[in-house]
C-alpha cells in the first residue's frame, strides 16, 4: 500500500516571515489529512525556522537541493545533506528540471546527491522528466529511463525505501499545461516497469511516483485517480496555503 505524498516546492519565493506565515496558515487547513504525507520545500534560509514552527505537526520539511559532497570541507556556498537534516529537514528534492536546465546538474551529480541524501538519513525526491522536443521526437520514455537508471545507479533495495520519484514533464512545469491523466499514467507505468528492471518488482510496487507540472486544486483528483500516480509535486499552486491545502485535501 503506497501512501500518497503531496509535496510543495516553493522554489526561490518567500522571505523568512512569509514562509513562516504560509506554513502556519497551512497547518490547521491540513491537520486532518491522514490520507497522505504532506511536505513543503522552502528556501534554504527558511528551513530551520519553518521546521521548528511545524514541529509536532503532520507537515514535513524538505530542501530543494543539497551538495554532492558529504564531508565538511572547502566547498564554499554548498550545503550538505547532513546540514539539512540538522536543520530539521526529513526530505530533499534532487535533480529538479530547473536545476538540470539552468544549473548544469548532470545524471552524475543527481546520483551523487541522491547518495549523499540517503547517507544523511533523508528521503530523496528524485525528479525526472522530458523536454517538449524530446516528447515530440518520441523519445520521452527513453529519456526518463536514462535519468532513472543513472540517477539511481548503485542504490540497494534497502536504499530504495527512502526514494520517491517525481515525474515532471518539463513542458508542463509552470506553463499551465498539465499532462493529461492518460499521459501521466502512461509514463508512471513506464517508470514502475523501469524500477522493476533496475531494483525488482517489490521495489517497483512500493515506490511512490509523484506527478508534477501545473497541478492545481481542480486537476489533482483526476490525476490521483490514475493507478500509478501516488501523489504530486506542486510548484506555483503550493505558494498559497489555501490552494495547497485544497490539493492536499483532494479526497
Ligand atoms: C515544480 O516546481 O516542481 C512544479 C511542478 O511547478 P508547477 O506546479 O508550478 O508547474
Coordinates of C-alpha atoms and ligand atoms in Angstrom, one line a residue:
X1 CA 0.0 0.0 0.0
X2 CA 1.6 3.2 -1.2
X3 CA 0.8 6.2 1.0
X4 CA 0.3 9.2 -1.3
X5 CA 2.7 12.2 -1.0
X6 CA 1.6 15.8 -1.7
X7 CA 4.8 18.0 -1.8
X8 CA 5.0 21.7 -2.3
X9 CA 8.1 23.2 -4.0
X10 CA 8.3 26.8 -3.0
X11 CA 11.3 27.4 -5.4
X12 CA 13.0 30.8 -4.8
X13 CA 10.0 32.5 -3.3
X14 CA 9.2 34.0 0.1
X15 CA 11.3 35.8 2.7
X16 CA 11.5 34.2 6.1
X17 CA 8.5 35.9 7.6
X18 CA 6.2 35.0 4.7
X19 CA 7.5 31.4 4.7
X20 CA 6.6 31.1 8.3
X21 CA 3.2 32.7 7.8
X22 CA 2.4 30.4 5.0
X23 CA 3.5 27.3 6.9
X24 CA 1.5 28.3 9.9
X25 CA -1.6 29.1 7.8
X26 CA -1.3 25.7 6.2
X27 CA -1.1 23.8 9.4
X28 CA -4.7 23.9 10.6
X29 CA -6.0 23.5 7.0
X30 CA -4.4 20.1 6.6
X31 CA -4.4 18.9 10.2
X32 CA -7.0 16.2 9.5
X33 CA -5.3 14.9 6.3
X34 CA -4.2 11.5 7.3
X35 CA -4.6 10.0 3.8
X36 CA -1.3 11.4 2.6
X37 CA 2.2 12.6 3.6
X38 CA 2.4 16.4 3.4
X39 CA 5.8 18.0 2.5
X40 CA 6.8 21.6 1.9
X41 CA 10.1 22.8 0.5
X42 CA 11.0 26.3 1.4
X43 CA 14.3 28.0 0.5
X44 CA 17.4 27.1 2.5
X45 CA 17.3 30.2 4.7
X46 CA 13.8 29.4 5.9
X47 CA 14.3 25.7 6.6
X48 CA 15.3 25.7 10.2
X49 CA 12.7 28.3 11.3
X50 CA 9.8 26.7 9.4
X51 CA 10.8 23.2 10.6
X52 CA 10.9 24.4 14.2
X53 CA 7.5 26.1 13.9
X54 CA 6.0 22.9 12.3
X55 CA 7.4 20.6 14.9
X56 CA 4.7 18.1 16.1
X57 CA 2.5 18.7 13.0
X58 CA 1.8 16.4 10.1
X59 CA 3.8 18.6 7.7
X60 CA 7.3 17.5 6.8
X61 CA 10.0 19.9 5.6
X62 CA 12.2 19.3 2.5
X63 CA 15.1 21.2 1.0
X64 CA 15.2 21.9 -2.8
X65 CA 18.8 20.8 -3.3
X66 CA 21.9 19.5 -1.5
X67 CA 25.6 19.2 -2.1
X68 CA 27.2 16.3 -3.8
X69 CA 29.8 16.5 -1.0
X70 CA 29.3 14.6 2.2
X71 CA 32.2 15.7 4.4
X72 CA 32.9 19.1 5.9
X73 CA 35.4 20.9 3.7
X74 CA 36.4 23.7 1.5
X75 CA 33.1 23.8 -0.6
X76 CA 32.2 27.4 -0.5
X77 CA 28.5 28.0 -0.9
X78 CA 27.5 24.4 -0.6
X79 CA 25.1 22.9 1.9
X80 CA 25.4 19.2 2.8
X81 CA 22.6 16.8 3.3
X82 CA 23.7 16.3 6.9
X83 CA 23.3 20.1 7.4
X84 CA 19.8 19.9 6.0
X85 CA 19.0 17.0 8.4
X86 CA 20.4 19.1 11.2
X87 CA 18.1 22.0 10.2
X88 CA 15.0 19.9 10.6
X89 CA 14.5 18.5 7.1
X90 CA 13.5 14.9 6.5
X91 CA 13.5 15.1 2.7
X92 CA 15.3 16.8 -0.1
X93 CA 14.3 17.3 -3.8
X94 CA 17.1 16.2 -6.1
X95 CA 17.5 16.9 -9.8
X96 CA 14.6 19.2 -10.3
X97 CA 14.4 20.2 -14.0
X98 CA 15.2 23.8 -13.2
X99 CA 18.5 22.6 -11.7
X100 CA 19.2 20.3 -14.6
X101 CA 18.4 23.0 -17.2
X102 CA 19.8 26.2 -15.6
X103 CA 22.4 25.0 -13.1
X104 CA 24.1 22.2 -15.2
X105 CA 23.0 19.4 -12.9
X106 CA 24.0 16.1 -14.6
X107 CA 23.0 12.5 -14.3
X108 CA 26.2 12.1 -12.3
X109 CA 25.6 14.9 -9.8
X110 CA 22.0 13.7 -9.3
X111 CA 23.3 10.3 -8.4
X112 CA 25.9 11.7 -6.0
X113 CA 23.4 14.0 -4.4
X114 CA 20.9 11.2 -4.0
X115 CA 23.5 9.0 -2.3
X116 CA 24.5 12.0 -0.1
X117 CA 20.9 12.4 0.9
X118 CA 20.5 8.8 1.8
X119 CA 23.8 8.7 3.8
X120 CA 22.4 11.6 5.9
X121 CA 19.1 9.8 6.6
X122 CA 17.0 11.9 4.3
X123 CA 14.3 10.8 1.9
X124 CA 15.3 11.8 -1.7
X125 CA 12.6 13.0 -4.0
X126 CA 14.3 12.3 -7.3
X127 CA 12.9 14.3 -10.3
X128 CA 12.8 13.0 -13.8
X129 CA 11.1 14.3 -16.9
X130 CA 11.5 15.0 -20.6
X131 CA 11.6 18.3 -22.6
X132 CA 8.9 19.1 -25.1
X133 CA 11.3 18.4 -28.1
X134 CA 12.1 15.0 -26.6
X135 CA 8.4 14.2 -26.3
X136 CA 7.7 15.4 -29.8
X137 CA 10.6 13.3 -31.1
X138 CA 9.1 10.2 -29.5
X139 CA 12.0 9.7 -27.0
X140 CA 10.3 10.7 -23.8
X141 CA 10.3 7.2 -22.3
X142 CA 14.0 6.7 -23.2
X143 CA 15.0 10.0 -21.7
X144 CA 13.2 9.2 -18.4
X145 CA 14.6 5.7 -18.3
X146 CA 18.1 7.1 -18.8
X147 CA 17.5 9.6 -15.9
X148 CA 16.2 6.8 -13.7
X149 CA 18.9 4.3 -14.5
X150 CA 21.8 6.7 -13.9
X151 CA 20.2 8.7 -11.0
X152 CA 19.5 5.5 -9.0
X153 CA 22.7 3.7 -10.0
X154 CA 24.3 1.8 -7.2
X155 CA 21.3 2.1 -4.8
X156 CA 20.4 -1.0 -3.0
X157 CA 16.9 -2.4 -2.4
X158 CA 17.1 -1.0 1.1
X159 CA 18.1 2.4 -0.2
X160 CA 15.1 2.5 -2.4
X161 CA 12.8 2.7 0.7
X162 CA 14.0 6.3 1.0
X163 CA 13.4 7.2 -2.6
X164 CA 10.4 8.9 -4.0
X165 CA 10.3 9.6 -7.8
X166 CA 8.7 12.7 -9.2
X167 CA 7.8 12.6 -12.9
X168 CA 7.7 16.2 -14.1
X169 CA 7.5 16.7 -17.8
X170 CA 9.5 19.9 -18.4
X171 CA 6.9 21.3 -20.8
X172 CA 4.2 21.2 -18.0
X173 CA 6.2 23.0 -15.3
X174 CA 5.0 26.5 -14.6
X175 CA 3.3 26.6 -18.0
X176 CA -0.3 25.9 -17.0
X177 CA -0.1 22.9 -19.4
X178 CA -0.8 19.7 -17.4
X179 CA -0.1 16.3 -18.8
X180 CA -3.4 14.6 -19.4
X181 CA -4.2 11.9 -16.8
X182 CA -3.6 9.3 -19.5
X183 CA -0.2 10.8 -20.4
X184 CA 0.8 10.8 -16.7
X185 CA -0.4 7.2 -16.2
X186 CA 1.5 6.0 -19.2
X187 CA 4.8 7.5 -18.0
X188 CA 4.2 6.4 -14.4
X189 CA 3.6 2.9 -15.6
X190 CA 6.8 3.1 -17.6
X191 CA 8.7 4.4 -14.6
X192 CA 7.4 1.5 -12.5
X193 CA 8.4 -1.0 -15.1
X194 CA 11.8 0.5 -15.2
X195 CA 12.2 0.3 -11.4
X196 CA 11.2 -3.4 -11.7
X197 CA 14.1 -3.9 -14.1
X198 CA 16.6 -2.0 -12.0
X199 CA 15.6 -3.0 -8.5
X200 CA 13.0 -5.8 -8.7
X201 CA 9.2 -5.9 -8.7
X202 CA 8.8 -5.4 -4.9
X203 CA 10.7 -2.1 -5.0
X204 CA 8.7 -1.1 -8.1
X205 CA 5.4 -1.9 -6.3
X206 CA 6.4 0.0 -3.2
X207 CA 8.0 3.2 -4.6
X208 CA 5.8 6.3 -4.7
X209 CA 5.8 8.1 -8.0
X210 CA 4.6 11.7 -7.9
X211 CA 3.3 13.7 -10.8
X212 CA 4.4 17.4 -11.2
X213 CA 3.6 20.0 -13.7
X214 CA 0.9 22.7 -13.2
X215 CA -1.0 20.6 -10.6
X216 CA -3.9 22.7 -9.3
X217 CA -6.8 22.2 -6.9
X218 CA -9.1 21.5 -9.9
X219 CA -7.0 18.8 -11.6
X220 CA -5.5 16.9 -8.6
X221 CA -8.4 14.5 -8.2
X222 CA -8.3 13.2 -11.7
X223 CA -4.5 12.8 -11.7
X224 CA -4.7 11.0 -8.3
X225 CA -7.3 8.6 -9.8
X226 CA -4.7 7.1 -12.1
X227 CA -3.4 3.7 -10.9
X228 CA 0.3 4.6 -10.8
X229 CA 0.1 8.3 -9.6
X230 CA 1.0 8.3 -6.0
X231 CA 0.9 12.0 -5.3
X232 CA 2.1 15.3 -6.6
X233 CA 5.0 17.7 -6.6
X234 CA 3.4 21.1 -6.8
X235 CA 5.1 24.4 -7.6
X236 CA 3.0 27.5 -8.2
X237 CA -0.1 26.3 -6.5
X238 CA 1.7 25.4 -3.3
X239 CA 2.7 29.0 -2.6
X240 CA -0.6 29.9 -1.1
X241 CA -1.7 27.9 1.9
X242 CA -5.4 27.7 0.8
X243 CA -4.7 26.4 -2.7
X244 CA -2.1 23.9 -1.5
X245 CA -4.5 22.7 1.3
X246 CA -7.2 22.1 -1.4
X247 CA -4.7 20.0 -3.3
X248 CA -3.7 18.1 -0.1
X249 CA -7.4 17.6 0.7
X250 CA -8.2 16.3 -2.8
X251 CA -10.2 13.3 -1.5
Ligands
LIG1 C1 7.6 22.2 -9.7 O1 8.2 23.3 -9.4 O2 8.1 21.2 -9.4 C2 6.4 22.3 -10.5 C3 5.8 21.3 -10.9 O3 5.9 23.6 -10.7 P1 4.4 24.0 -11.2 O4 3.4 23.2 -10.3 O5 4.3 25.5 -11.0 O6 4.3 23.6 -12.6

